[in-house]
Amino acid sequence: MAKRKIGTRKEVFTNNDIAIHVAHLHKSFRLPTERSMSLKQTIFNRLRGVKGFKDQKVLSGLDFDIKKGEFVGIVGRNGSGKSTLLKTLAGIYYPEKGEIVIDGNLIPFIELGVGFNPELTGRENVYLNGALLGFSRKEMDAMYQEIWQFAELEQFQDQKLKNYSSGMQVRLAFSIAIRAKGDILLLDEVLAVGDAAFQKKCEEYFKSLHGNQTVILVTHSMENITRFCDRAILIENGKITLDGDPKTVAKAYKNLWS
Amino acid sequence: MKIPRVLNKKNRVLLAELTRTDFKLRYQGSVLGYLWALLRPLMMFAILYVVFGQLLRFGADIPHYPVYLLAGITMWSFFTECTNQGIQAMVVRGDLIRKISFPKYIVVVSATLTAVINMLINLIVVVIFALLNGVEPSWSWLLVPLSVLELYVLSLGISFLLGAINVKYRDITSIWDVCIQALFYAAPIIYPLSMVITSSVLAAKVLLLNPIAQVIQDIRYNLITTQTITTWDFIDNFWIKSIPIVIILIISVLGIYYFRKKSKFFAEEI
């Protein structure tokens, strides 16, 4: 099998004003063709000289810098490469070509409530999810009450998570997530959470982030783009087609369909 | 991967919490709960003891044969549990691997640590049985943890190697199931080695080059009876008797190397 190329992803801590530097970033996935998921097929494929996979290009040559303290929105259609970009920035996927430099402590929220287990109680899930964000038991103890109060679910602490409604689960996850203090936050579609009253609390939280924290937000809501972001980036077919004022980008995004 | 990063605070916290969760979930929803960690090997022991000890009359020449048998079964259960959980760990925790960035070895180690906890509980039972059976406590008991560690290193090495392949080719789980069956009969766990010697001395020597056999015989020798035949006593040539150790070293180094190389792509392939 051909050796896969790898770009670089570095984490540094400097006083420069660039939080994220991305240059010539490429990423493609190997998609298995004709059921090469089994050992037998792989051996047959190799004997016959068939590759057994095809490369699917997802990001092709992205360049951008994000300044410290900037609130940047990333928009694009489904399948345009937004989530892949976010996951590559987070270090979940390796860049195939190009360079990523992250300056500061980066906390990704690709999904809320990662690791939540329906068979565990709310309390156990809080500690587990906290550990995935890097908090020790002691640190979690200190913010435990606050989390439940913010989620407004204090009376359900010792219930198993499978007995929570999906709205309750997301509220709990969101309440844990916002405790995580990092220099850079990556958020993927996590704004639409809970009922109207809870949404209001979340919005206040996002407003408080504005100006104090570097945030990259992937969303389909142009309302959120214009309301929270200083800058927006439009991605189409793995390339940046527009980078600048949120209002202009929001308009261009809506024009994609007309 | 630098040493300080491997065990930094974030990784330690994650390892501890995942292990705790694994252990809790294992016996979730069962009436007897953690007691099953004890009951399972004890029941297997009861079956094997009745069939092989009483009906087929194995081990008549070995003092404390029931404890001797139990010690072997305990270590064997540990090996199978450890490797099974370790190999499947990446698939079971696929959700985490796809959504957060962390050193992947944590998932494998946490899955095997549950087996370590179970084994330690069982080992205490073995010691209690040994005392009840009239085995005299001895300083050589202190050597047992070394053998346990040796078996754990082997199990981890296999888990890293096969676990990394299993991410892409799930056939590994089924293949390993068959290997486990074969290995069980290839090691002198239920039958005493003296039975093999009567038909072929060479076969007995070959059996003792299996690291699992070597570890189990060492534990029996140090814990229960010095009449146990060990690799060290039975094979004369120094180079040949170090084969079990060499096998463990090769598997571990290969496992760690391959796992590190492949772990970059686990998130896309799982």
XYZ file of C-alpha atoms in Angstrom, chain A residues 32 36-39, chain B residues 86-94 97-98 104 107-108 159-173 258-259 262-270:
45
model
C -12.486 1.710 0.314
C -12.162 -4.073 0.688
C -12.983 -4.019 4.385
C -12.128 -7.671 4.912
C -8.716 -9.232 5.067
C -7.577 -4.726 24.329
C -8.053 -5.769 20.718
C -11.633 -4.511 20.613
C -10.966 -1.337 22.580
C -10.496 0.907 19.543
C -13.751 -0.257 17.975
C -15.714 -0.013 21.232
C -14.410 3.513 21.847
C -14.682 4.541 18.186
C -11.638 8.547 18.640
C -13.780 10.213 15.986
C -4.976 6.403 21.393
C -8.103 3.441 25.155
C -6.216 0.135 24.962
C -3.513 -5.861 22.083
C -1.564 -3.023 20.445
C -0.564 -5.078 17.439
C -3.846 -6.844 16.737
C -5.964 -3.915 17.960
C -4.373 -1.628 15.370
C -5.044 -4.135 12.583
C -8.581 -4.713 13.882
C -9.459 -1.055 13.258
C -9.435 -1.784 9.546
C -9.939 -5.508 9.358
C -12.499 -6.704 11.858
C -11.662 -10.305 10.946
C -8.970 -10.125 13.623
C -11.509 -10.573 16.432
C 2.877 -0.585 14.481
C 0.263 0.991 16.764
C -1.187 3.540 12.422
C -2.836 5.503 15.232
C -2.716 8.742 13.212
C -5.340 7.361 10.869
C -7.623 5.619 13.373
C -10.064 8.535 13.403
C -10.706 8.223 9.661
C -10.647 4.477 9.417
C -12.669 3.352 12.363
